[in-house]
Short mmCIF file of C-alpha atoms in Angstrom, two decimals:
data_model
loop_
_atom_site.label_atom_id
_atom_site.label_comp_id
_atom_site.label_asym_id
_atom_site.label_seq_id
_atom_site.Cartn_x
_atom_site.Cartn_y
_atom_site.Cartn_z
CA UNK A 1 -12.31 104.96 84.68
CA UNK A 2 -9.73 102.57 83.43
CA UNK A 3 -9.84 104.29 80.09
CA UNK A 4 -9.55 107.73 81.71
CA UNK A 5 -6.51 106.26 83.52
CA UNK A 6 -4.92 104.84 80.07
CA UNK A 7 -5.78 108.26 78.53
CA UNK A 8 -4.04 110.08 81.29
CA UNK A 9 -0.79 108.17 80.70
CA UNK A 10 -1.16 108.68 77.16
CA UNK A 11 -1.16 112.34 77.38
CA UNK A 12 1.82 112.59 79.52
CA UNK A 13 4.70 114.47 77.98
CA UNK A 14 8.17 115.91 78.97
CA UNK A 15 9.92 115.01 82.21
CA UNK A 16 6.59 113.63 83.61
CA UNK A 17 6.37 110.91 80.86
CA UNK A 18 10.05 109.60 81.74
CA UNK A 19 9.34 109.63 85.42
CA UNK A 20 5.96 107.63 84.68
CA UNK A 21 7.68 105.37 82.69
CA UNK A 22 10.47 104.63 85.28
CA UNK A 23 7.97 104.30 87.73
CA UNK A 24 5.78 101.59 85.95
CA UNK A 25 9.24 99.69 85.43
CA UNK A 26 9.86 99.69 89.08
CA UNK A 27 6.49 98.95 89.85
CA UNK A 28 6.71 95.97 87.84
CA UNK A 29 9.86 94.71 89.92
CA UNK A 30 7.60 94.20 92.76
CA UNK A 31 6.20 91.14 90.64
CA UNK A 32 9.62 89.49 91.18
CA UNK A 33 10.89 87.38 93.99
CA UNK A 34 10.39 87.59 96.98
CA UNK A 35 7.47 89.74 96.80
CA UNK A 36 5.65 88.21 93.69
CA UNK A 37 3.01 90.90 93.71
CA UNK A 38 2.02 89.85 90.29
CA UNK A 39 -1.20 91.72 89.66
CA UNK A 40 0.78 95.09 89.40
CA UNK A 41 2.05 93.80 85.97
CA UNK A 42 -1.80 94.45 84.85
CA UNK A 43 -1.09 98.40 85.34
CA UNK A 44 2.81 98.37 84.51
CA UNK A 45 2.69 96.43 81.06
CA UNK A 46 -0.34 98.41 79.70
CA UNK A 47 0.87 101.56 80.82
CA UNK A 48 3.85 100.76 78.80
CA UNK A 49 2.18 99.90 75.76
CA UNK A 50 -0.19 102.99 76.17
CA UNK A 51 2.64 105.66 76.59
CA UNK A 52 4.62 104.03 73.84
CA UNK A 53 1.97 104.20 71.35
CA UNK A 54 1.51 108.34 71.81
CA UNK A 55 4.18 108.66 69.21
CA UNK A 56 6.55 107.13 66.48
CA UNK A 57 8.85 104.12 67.27
CA UNK A 58 11.81 106.59 68.45
CA UNK A 59 9.63 107.60 71.28
CA UNK A 60 8.36 104.21 72.03
CA UNK A 61 12.00 102.98 72.04
CA UNK A 62 12.95 105.61 74.77
CA UNK A 63 9.67 105.10 76.85
CA UNK A 64 10.53 101.36 76.81
CA UNK A 65 14.03 102.28 77.69
CA UNK A 66 12.98 104.14 80.59
CA UNK A 67 10.46 101.54 81.76
CA UNK A 68 13.22 98.76 81.41
CA UNK A 69 15.86 100.88 83.45
CA UNK A 70 13.23 101.39 86.23
CA UNK A 71 12.36 97.66 86.13
CA UNK A 72 16.20 96.35 86.39
CA UNK A 73 17.35 99.03 88.63
CA UNK A 74 14.42 97.91 91.11
CA UNK A 75 14.88 94.29 90.69
CA UNK A 76 18.69 94.30 91.00
CA UNK A 77 19.03 96.94 93.91
CA UNK A 78 20.77 94.23 95.93
CA UNK A 79 23.95 94.22 93.77
CA UNK A 80 25.13 97.38 95.45
CA UNK A 81 25.64 95.20 98.59
CA UNK A 82 28.54 93.20 96.93
CA UNK A 83 30.28 96.68 96.54
CA UNK A 84 29.67 97.72 100.30
CA UNK A 85 31.79 94.47 101.41
CA UNK A 86 34.98 96.60 100.04
CA UNK A 87 33.50 99.79 100.52
CA UNK A 88 36.82 101.26 101.25
CA UNK A 89 38.00 100.33 97.65
CA UNK A 90 35.00 100.70 95.85
CA UNK A 91 32.95 103.64 97.29
CA UNK A 92 32.69 105.87 94.35
CA UNK A 93 31.11 102.80 92.56
CA UNK A 94 28.04 102.59 94.98
CA UNK A 95 25.65 105.10 93.57
CA UNK A 96 26.38 104.24 89.97
CA UNK A 97 26.92 100.23 89.60
CA UNK A 98 23.35 99.48 89.63
CA UNK A 99 22.02 102.33 87.52
CA UNK A 100 24.92 101.67 85.09
CA UNK A 101 24.21 97.96 84.81
CA UNK A 102 20.62 98.76 84.08
CA UNK A 103 21.30 100.91 81.11
CA UNK A 104 22.33 98.19 78.63
CA UNK A 105 19.47 95.71 80.18
CA UNK A 106 16.95 98.26 79.44
CA UNK A 107 17.54 97.89 75.64
CA UNK A 108 16.21 94.43 75.76
CA UNK A 109 12.67 96.12 76.73
CA UNK A 110 13.10 99.27 74.51
CA UNK A 111 13.65 97.42 71.32
CA UNK A 112 10.51 95.30 71.43
CA UNK A 113 8.48 98.21 72.61
CA UNK A 114 9.73 100.09 69.41
CA UNK A 115 9.07 97.09 67.12
CA UNK A 116 5.52 96.82 68.81
CA UNK A 117 4.24 100.31 67.77
CA UNK A 118 5.08 99.78 63.98
CA UNK A 119 1.74 97.81 64.09
CA UNK A 120 -1.65 99.04 64.87
CA UNK A 121 -2.92 99.19 68.55
CA UNK A 122 -5.10 96.12 69.94
CA UNK A 123 -4.36 92.62 69.51
CA UNK A 124 -1.57 92.93 66.91
CA UNK A 125 0.56 95.53 69.14
CA UNK A 126 0.06 92.91 72.20
CA UNK A 127 1.07 90.01 70.24
CA UNK A 128 4.20 91.76 68.72
CA UNK A 129 5.20 93.10 72.19
CA UNK A 130 4.81 89.96 73.87
CA UNK A 131 6.69 87.82 71.29
CA UNK A 132 9.52 90.53 70.87
CA UNK A 133 9.85 90.77 74.86
CA UNK A 134 10.40 87.07 74.92
CA UNK A 135 12.73 86.83 72.05
CA UNK A 136 14.89 89.58 73.59
CA UNK A 137 14.61 88.01 77.01
CA UNK A 138 16.08 84.96 75.17
CA UNK A 139 18.94 86.98 73.80
CA UNK A 140 19.69 88.53 77.03
CA UNK A 141 20.82 84.81 78.15
CA UNK A 142 23.52 84.93 75.45
CA UNK A 143 24.77 88.47 74.78
CA UNK A 144 28.15 89.27 76.38
CA UNK A 145 27.95 85.56 77.97
CA UNK A 146 24.48 86.07 79.06
CA UNK A 147 22.71 87.53 82.04
CA UNK A 148 19.18 85.86 82.28
CA UNK A 149 18.29 87.13 85.81
CA UNK A 150 14.82 87.88 86.88
CA UNK A 151 13.15 86.57 83.57
CA UNK A 152 9.53 87.50 83.86
CA UNK A 153 8.35 83.94 84.30
CA UNK A 154 10.00 83.94 87.61
CA UNK A 155 7.20 85.94 89.03
CA UNK A 156 5.19 82.72 89.56
CA UNK A 157 8.19 80.70 91.38
CA UNK A 158 6.42 81.36 94.84
CA UNK A 159 5.37 77.74 94.75
CA UNK A 160 5.50 74.57 92.72
CA UNK A 161 1.97 74.68 91.34
CA UNK A 162 2.09 78.03 89.09
CA UNK A 163 5.39 76.83 87.52
CA UNK A 164 4.56 73.37 86.37
CA UNK A 165 4.18 74.55 82.71
CA UNK A 166 7.78 75.20 82.77
CA UNK A 167 8.23 71.40 82.35
CA UNK A 168 6.87 72.12 78.57
CA UNK A 169 7.72 75.34 77.53
CA UNK A 170 10.51 76.56 80.02
CA UNK A 171 10.48 79.89 82.07
CA UNK A 172 10.51 81.78 78.56
CA UNK A 173 7.16 80.23 77.90
CA UNK A 174 6.01 81.40 81.30
CA UNK A 175 7.26 84.82 80.50
CA UNK A 176 5.27 84.83 77.16
CA UNK A 177 1.76 83.90 78.87
CA UNK A 178 2.55 86.50 81.33
CA UNK A 179 2.96 89.36 79.35
CA UNK A 180 0.06 88.33 77.11
CA UNK A 181 -2.23 88.12 80.31
CA UNK A 182 -0.94 91.31 81.67
CA UNK A 183 -1.58 93.29 78.64
CA UNK A 184 -5.32 92.05 78.57
CA UNK A 185 -6.71 95.20 80.22
CA UNK A 186 -5.97 97.03 77.09
CA UNK A 187 -8.21 94.91 75.05
CA UNK A 188 -11.67 94.81 77.04
CA UNK A 189 -13.63 92.49 79.30
CA UNK A 190 -13.59 89.65 77.32
CA UNK A 191 -9.72 89.55 76.76
CA UNK A 192 -9.23 89.71 80.60
CA UNK A 193 -11.65 86.77 81.10
CA UNK A 194 -9.48 84.91 78.47
CA UNK A 195 -6.48 85.90 80.37
CA UNK A 196 -7.93 84.70 83.68
CA UNK A 197 -8.80 81.39 82.02
CA UNK A 198 -5.28 81.07 80.84
CA UNK A 199 -4.05 81.41 84.48
CA UNK A 200 -6.49 78.85 85.61
CA UNK A 201 -5.56 76.64 82.88
CA UNK A 202 -1.97 76.59 84.00
CA UNK A 203 -3.10 76.07 87.69
CA UNK A 204 -5.17 73.18 86.45
CA UNK A 205 -2.01 71.72 84.70
CA UNK A 206 -0.20 72.19 87.80
CA UNK A 207 -2.65 70.35 89.92
CA UNK A 208 -2.72 67.47 87.32
CA UNK A 209 0.90 67.12 87.22
CA UNK A 210 1.43 67.25 91.16
CA UNK A 211 -1.45 64.98 91.74
CA UNK A 212 0.41 61.56 91.50
CA UNK A 213 2.37 60.48 94.48
CA UNK A 214 5.99 61.24 94.35
CA UNK A 215 8.21 58.04 93.81
CA UNK A 216 10.24 56.62 96.60
CA UNK A 217 13.44 58.80 97.38
CA UNK A 218 16.64 57.45 96.21
CA UNK A 219 18.82 55.85 99.31
CA UNK A 220 20.73 58.73 99.91
CA UNK A 221 20.46 61.38 102.79
CA UNK A 222 21.41 64.88 102.18
CA UNK A 223 22.79 67.14 104.81
CA UNK A 224 23.50 70.70 103.95
CA UNK A 225 25.72 73.07 106.29
CA UNK A 226 24.92 76.65 106.06
CA UNK A 227 27.94 78.49 107.73
CA UNK A 228 26.47 81.94 107.47
CA UNK A 229 29.74 83.64 107.16
CA UNK A 230 29.61 87.07 106.11
CA UNK A 231 31.47 88.12 103.16
CA UNK A 232 33.53 90.97 104.41
CA UNK A 233 35.35 88.61 106.88
CA UNK A 234 35.64 85.81 105.00
CA UNK A 235 38.97 85.95 103.33
CA UNK A 236 40.53 87.76 106.30
CA UNK A 237 43.72 85.94 107.65
CA UNK A 238 42.69 85.70 111.02
CA UNK A 239 39.30 84.46 109.98
CA UNK A 240 40.63 81.14 108.18
CA UNK A 241 40.94 78.88 111.09
CA UNK A 242 37.52 79.92 112.84
CA UNK A 243 35.49 79.51 109.42
CA UNK A 244 37.07 76.04 108.96
CA UNK A 245 36.06 74.99 112.47
CA UNK A 246 32.73 76.35 112.32
CA UNK A 247 31.98 74.14 109.22
CA UNK A 248 33.92 70.83 110.69
CA UNK A 249 32.25 71.20 113.97
CA UNK A 250 28.64 71.77 112.26
CA UNK A 251 29.13 68.92 110.09
CA UNK A 252 30.52 66.37 112.73
CA UNK A 253 27.74 65.91 114.97
CA UNK A 254 24.96 66.62 112.63
CA UNK A 255 26.32 63.91 110.05
CA UNK A 256 26.50 61.05 113.13
CA UNK A 257 22.88 62.26 114.15
CA UNK A 258 21.63 62.05 110.37
CA UNK A 259 23.13 58.57 109.88
CA UNK A 260 21.52 57.21 113.12
CA UNK A 261 17.96 58.16 111.38
CA UNK A 262 18.78 56.79 108.31
CA UNK A 263 18.42 53.08 107.28
CA UNK A 264 21.55 51.11 106.89
CA UNK A 265 21.78 50.86 103.25
CA UNK A 266 21.64 54.58 102.90
CA UNK A 267 24.61 56.93 102.53
CA UNK A 268 24.87 60.53 103.46
CA UNK A 269 26.01 63.33 101.24
CA UNK A 270 27.26 66.23 103.07
CA UNK A 271 27.01 69.52 101.17
CA UNK A 272 29.19 72.86 102.01
CA UNK A 273 28.52 76.02 99.87
CA UNK A 274 30.48 77.73 97.06
CA UNK A 275 34.24 78.23 98.48
CA UNK A 276 32.78 77.28 101.86
CA UNK A 277 36.20 77.65 103.67
CA UNK A 278 39.17 79.81 102.73
CA UNK A 279 41.43 77.23 101.96
CA UNK A 280 42.28 75.42 98.51
CA UNK A 281 40.92 71.93 99.60
CA UNK A 282 41.75 70.14 96.50
CA UNK A 283 45.42 71.36 96.78
CA UNK A 284 45.84 70.93 100.43
CA UNK A 285 45.72 67.26 101.85
CA UNK A 286 46.39 68.51 105.58
CA UNK A 287 43.17 70.59 105.56
CA UNK A 288 41.38 67.78 103.85
CA UNK A 289 42.34 65.47 106.45
CA UNK A 290 40.95 67.57 109.08
CA UNK A 291 37.66 67.92 106.92
CA UNK A 292 37.66 64.20 106.55
CA UNK A 293 37.74 63.85 110.29
CA UNK A 294 33.99 65.04 110.52
CA UNK A 295 32.93 62.61 107.73
CA UNK A 296 31.34 59.19 109.22
CA UNK A 297 32.31 56.16 106.84
CA UNK A 298 29.12 56.01 104.92
CA UNK A 299 29.37 59.76 104.28
CA UNK A 300 30.79 62.05 101.19
CA UNK A 301 31.34 65.72 101.34
CA UNK A 302 30.63 67.88 98.08
CA UNK A 303 32.04 71.41 98.58
CA UNK A 304 32.87 74.43 96.75
CA UNK A 305 36.46 75.22 96.70
CA UNK A 306 39.14 77.35 94.58
CA UNK A 307 41.35 74.84 92.89
CA UNK A 308 44.46 75.60 91.36
CA UNK A 309 46.90 74.31 88.49
CA UNK A 310 50.52 74.89 89.25
CA UNK A 311 53.53 75.13 87.06
CA UNK A 312 56.76 73.26 87.78
CA UNK A 313 57.84 76.37 90.13
CA UNK A 314 54.83 75.71 92.19
CA UNK A 315 53.21 78.86 91.43
CA UNK A 316 49.52 78.74 90.35
CA UNK A 317 49.04 79.02 86.54
CA UNK A 318 45.27 78.73 86.50
CA UNK A 319 42.65 78.91 89.13
CA UNK A 320 39.01 77.36 88.83
CA UNK A 321 35.84 77.88 91.02
CA UNK A 322 35.06 74.15 91.74
CA UNK A 323 33.00 71.81 93.40
CA UNK A 324 34.90 68.75 94.70
CA UNK A 325 33.76 65.30 96.21
CA UNK A 326 36.02 64.34 99.36
CA UNK A 327 35.38 60.78 100.85
CA UNK A 328 36.22 59.84 104.81
CA UNK A 329 39.64 59.32 103.66
CA UNK A 330 40.42 62.77 102.70
CA UNK A 331 40.77 61.71 99.00
CA UNK A 332 39.23 63.67 96.13
CA UNK A 333 36.77 61.59 94.56
CA UNK A 334 35.33 63.87 91.74
CA UNK A 335 35.53 67.57 90.65
CA UNK A 336 33.32 69.82 88.58
CA UNK A 337 34.75 73.36 87.49
CA UNK A 338 32.47 76.33 86.92
CA UNK A 339 31.93 76.65 83.33
CA UNK A 340 29.95 80.20 83.13
CA UNK A 341 32.02 82.70 85.08
CA UNK A 342 30.58 85.82 86.45
CA UNK A 343 31.95 89.07 84.59
CA UNK A 344 33.65 91.34 86.86
CA UNK A 345 33.36 88.90 89.99
CA UNK A 346 35.42 86.21 88.41
CA UNK A 347 37.02 87.51 85.48
CA UNK A 348 37.67 91.11 83.83
CA UNK A 349 36.05 91.43 80.66
CA UNK A 350 38.60 93.34 78.36
CA UNK A 351 41.27 92.49 80.57
CA UNK A 352 44.11 95.26 80.52
CA UNK A 353 41.70 97.82 78.84
CA UNK A 354 39.95 98.75 82.03
CA UNK A 355 41.22 101.20 84.82
CA UNK A 356 39.62 99.09 87.54
CA UNK A 357 39.92 95.62 88.86
CA UNK A 358 36.98 94.11 90.79
CA UNK A 359 38.13 90.41 90.74
CA UNK A 360 39.53 89.47 94.22
CA UNK A 361 43.17 88.13 93.95
CA UNK A 362 45.67 88.79 91.58
CA UNK A 363 44.33 86.66 88.54
CA UNK A 364 41.09 85.83 86.81
CA UNK A 365 39.31 82.43 87.14
CA UNK A 366 39.55 79.92 84.29
CA UNK A 367 36.24 78.38 83.28
CA UNK A 368 35.91 74.56 83.00
CA UNK A 369 35.58 73.22 79.61
CA UNK A 370 31.94 71.82 80.00
CA UNK A 371 29.42 70.75 82.22
CA UNK A 372 29.87 67.34 83.17
CA UNK A 373 28.20 64.52 85.06
CA UNK A 374 30.27 63.93 88.33
CA UNK A 375 30.47 59.99 89.37
CA UNK A 376 31.94 59.99 93.08
CA UNK A 377 32.07 56.50 94.31
CA UNK A 378 28.47 55.17 95.76
CA UNK A 379 27.02 58.69 95.25
CA UNK A 380 24.39 59.07 92.53
CA UNK A 381 25.90 60.69 89.53
CA UNK A 382 25.00 64.58 89.80
CA UNK A 383 25.41 67.71 87.68
CA UNK A 384 27.27 70.40 89.66
CA UNK A 385 26.08 73.83 89.31
CA UNK A 386 28.38 76.70 90.97
CA UNK A 387 26.65 80.00 91.81
CA UNK A 388 24.56 81.59 89.06
CA UNK A 389 25.16 78.87 86.59
CA UNK A 390 21.69 77.60 87.83
CA UNK A 391 20.03 80.80 86.41
CA UNK A 392 20.58 79.64 82.67
CA UNK A 393 17.56 77.85 81.22
CA UNK A 394 18.65 74.65 79.28
CA UNK A 395 22.11 75.00 80.14
CA UNK A 396 22.48 73.17 83.42
CA UNK A 397 22.20 69.61 82.44
CA UNK A 398 25.44 67.79 80.89
CA UNK A 399 25.33 65.51 77.70
CA UNK A 400 25.25 62.34 80.13
CA UNK A 401 21.88 63.05 82.00
CA UNK A 402 22.74 62.73 85.98
CA UNK A 403 20.49 61.83 88.79
CA UNK A 404 20.19 65.21 90.44
CA UNK A 405 21.61 68.56 90.41
CA UNK A 406 23.78 70.10 93.18
CA UNK A 407 23.93 73.94 93.33
CA UNK A 408 26.65 75.63 95.66
CA UNK A 409 26.68 79.32 95.79
CA UNK A 410 27.96 82.26 97.96
CA UNK A 411 25.06 84.50 98.32
CA UNK A 412 26.83 86.48 100.98
CA UNK A 413 27.72 88.98 98.66
CA UNK A 414 24.35 90.19 98.68
CA UNK A 415 23.38 90.31 102.18
CA UNK A 416 20.00 90.01 103.57
CA UNK A 417 18.29 91.11 100.29
CA UNK A 418 15.87 89.96 97.60
CA UNK A 419 19.16 88.68 95.58
CA UNK A 420 19.31 85.36 97.30
CA UNK A 421 15.40 84.75 96.83
CA UNK A 422 15.66 85.81 93.22
CA UNK A 423 18.46 83.08 93.17
CA UNK A 424 16.45 80.52 94.76
CA UNK A 425 13.52 81.08 92.28
CA UNK A 426 15.73 80.52 89.33
CA UNK A 427 17.19 77.01 91.05
CA UNK A 428 13.35 75.92 91.76
CA UNK A 429 12.56 76.23 87.90
CA UNK A 430 15.58 74.63 86.63
CA UNK A 431 14.32 71.51 88.71
CA UNK A 432 10.68 71.60 87.16
CA UNK A 433 12.35 72.27 83.63
CA UNK A 434 14.47 69.33 83.68
CA UNK A 435 12.58 66.79 85.93
CA UNK A 436 15.62 66.54 88.30
CA UNK A 437 15.69 67.10 91.80
CA UNK A 438 18.21 69.67 93.11
CA UNK A 439 20.29 70.39 96.28
CA UNK A 440 21.18 74.06 97.04
CA UNK A 441 23.72 75.12 99.42
CA UNK A 442 23.97 78.55 99.89
CA UNK A 443 26.76 80.53 102.27
CA UNK A 444 24.27 82.48 104.07
CA UNK A 445 21.09 81.14 102.53
CA UNK A 446 18.70 80.39 101.21
CA UNK A 447 19.80 76.71 100.92
CA UNK A 448 17.17 74.24 99.78
CA UNK A 449 16.16 70.91 98.18
CA UNK A 450 13.73 70.72 95.55
CA UNK A 451 11.85 67.38 94.18
CA UNK A 452 11.86 66.94 90.65
CA UNK A 453 8.52 68.65 90.12
CA UNK A 454 10.02 71.80 91.96
CA UNK A 455 8.48 70.96 95.44
CA UNK A 456 10.04 72.42 98.20
CA UNK A 457 11.38 69.53 100.41
CA UNK A 458 13.43 71.34 102.91
CA UNK A 459 14.69 74.93 103.33
CA UNK A 460 16.64 77.05 105.69
CA UNK A 461 16.13 80.63 106.16
CA UNK A 462 18.17 83.66 104.97
CA UNK A 463 21.05 84.71 107.45
CA UNK A 464 20.71 81.89 109.64
CA UNK A 465 23.59 79.28 110.88
CA UNK A 466 22.44 75.56 110.92
CA UNK A 467 21.96 72.46 109.00
CA UNK A 468 19.28 71.04 106.57
CA UNK A 469 18.52 67.40 106.44
CA UNK A 470 16.47 65.58 103.61
CA UNK A 471 16.19 62.29 101.68
CA UNK A 472 17.23 62.58 97.99
CA UNK A 473 14.25 62.80 95.88
CA UNK A 474 13.96 60.61 92.80
CA UNK A 475 14.52 61.84 89.30
CA UNK A 476 11.84 61.93 86.85
CA UNK A 477 11.88 61.05 82.89
CA UNK A 478 13.19 64.08 81.04
CA UNK A 479 10.36 66.65 80.69
CA UNK A 480 9.52 67.91 76.95
CA UNK A 481 11.52 71.26 77.72
CA UNK A 482 14.48 68.76 78.70
CA UNK A 483 14.42 67.20 75.46
CA UNK A 484 13.89 70.21 73.17
CA UNK A 485 15.18 72.93 75.28
CA UNK A 486 14.76 76.59 74.10
CA UNK A 487 13.39 75.30 70.44
CA UNK A 488 10.05 75.45 72.14
CA UNK A 489 9.82 78.90 73.73
CA UNK A 490 11.81 80.33 70.81
CA UNK A 491 9.04 78.76 68.29
CA UNK A 492 5.95 80.05 70.29
CA UNK A 493 7.59 83.63 70.70
CA UNK A 494 8.32 83.81 66.97
CA UNK A 495 4.85 82.60 66.14
CA UNK A 496 3.21 84.89 68.52
CA UNK A 497 5.26 87.83 67.04
CA UNK A 498 4.57 86.68 63.59
CA UNK A 499 0.80 86.61 63.91
CA UNK A 500 0.81 90.09 65.57
CA UNK A 501 2.62 91.35 62.54
CA UNK A 502 0.31 89.90 60.21
CA UNK A 503 -2.68 90.94 61.98
CA UNK A 504 -1.23 94.48 62.28
CA UNK A 505 -0.74 94.92 58.47
CA UNK A 506 -4.38 93.86 57.78
CA UNK A 507 -7.23 96.57 57.81
CA UNK A 508 -9.12 96.18 60.96
CA UNK A 509 -12.84 95.26 60.60
CA UNK A 510 -15.32 98.05 61.51
CA UNK A 511 -17.89 97.53 64.18
CA UNK A 512 -17.85 97.37 68.07
CA UNK A 513 -14.47 97.78 69.63
CA UNK A 514 -12.77 99.37 66.44
CA UNK A 515 -12.72 102.87 67.97
CA UNK A 516 -11.38 101.47 71.42
CA UNK A 517 -8.67 99.42 69.55
CA UNK A 518 -7.62 102.54 67.63
CA UNK A 519 -7.39 104.68 70.83
CA UNK A 520 -5.22 102.15 72.55
#
């Protein structure tokens, strides 16, 4: 029955072939957060390889392109919600933004698919495709400033146990294992049994890594305030004071209650999301004093805010998307500027050459010089990650290793959709990869605290107003991935591709299974 299904896919031609390829890619997107329907990959990946193998490398490229377009269009549908926040200006972008974005991303699936059909079917083709898929996934994190969103390894981020392998091989290593296992239905029951053993091995590794007791937390309480402010009202003039009041009032009582519950030798870190209030806090001492009035003496506020550098005439020359630390006296005790800006959201690529401008305000943001460990008084040194900076594997920890990571974000842009959950999955994986606890404050959710092994300590829900309280988990020793970075997954991906290429150039040995391998 399975062979008949694969044969049916291989025989598709014309528009039915392209529709099927797009549909298989969209089906694969169901494995991503928040659905995590991982078994669909056992159909989507073999289907791609069978259809791609029905012709030469040019046909394979376009089949892979159609599959990739379906995958990215379905996985990134939520980006349309960001346009709807200003639908009166950009209504014409609504039907084309996501399909257009998926076009260049589809190339990162098309290329390894075309490469894979250059070798014979069976294990060689599967190995070349898996290695090539991950190498192009790695490339996607760098080309045109990078967009490593929805890496395939994130399909396992529904819990801490399945992703513990990322401490050694990173999320890209999980992607490599995922593609190999997903393709095993092409190779018979022995290969499928081997794939099941690989999954079981990763699970066993997860159990063993999570088995030891978690060390005592650091003497710091965390209070995350989720204001739940809709993006379309945030920057309206009449909303400025009410939003500021919401965060101040939400902090004052919760901070006092939190300190009453903490031992006397513990401090309290209050975290507000990215650009939480529509004021330039670092440049506005009067507003900082209002904010500081909500902080008890043993507290420190870490908040996202826009920060400006002004010229002698008082006009802003450069603006930064920043994370600042404010003490109970209203003084700024530390600053981290966003390094990795969002194209079209925070700056316009090819400035002056495009006929549209999507960035809010009159000027582009300026990127910070580099990631830095922030030291703000008694607060354990931390690394600040603003918005989607947290999605970049091996690019989240400063040269001076901090005691924890703070991720502030404004996912209000994406409404009640899969986007915030996909962002949350990336944050969990960074904690596992680096062996560092991570606190995440999101404007509308999902806010969370993860320990250094990616276990969820506390979490809010998407679209709710409230506070989250937890103790700051302890940091762990630097993981193998934290020490070696992307060298490990790159080495494995190259090795798998090279092995497949070598096997694919050998003459297959005749015998049982040879006919099946040739057919696939």
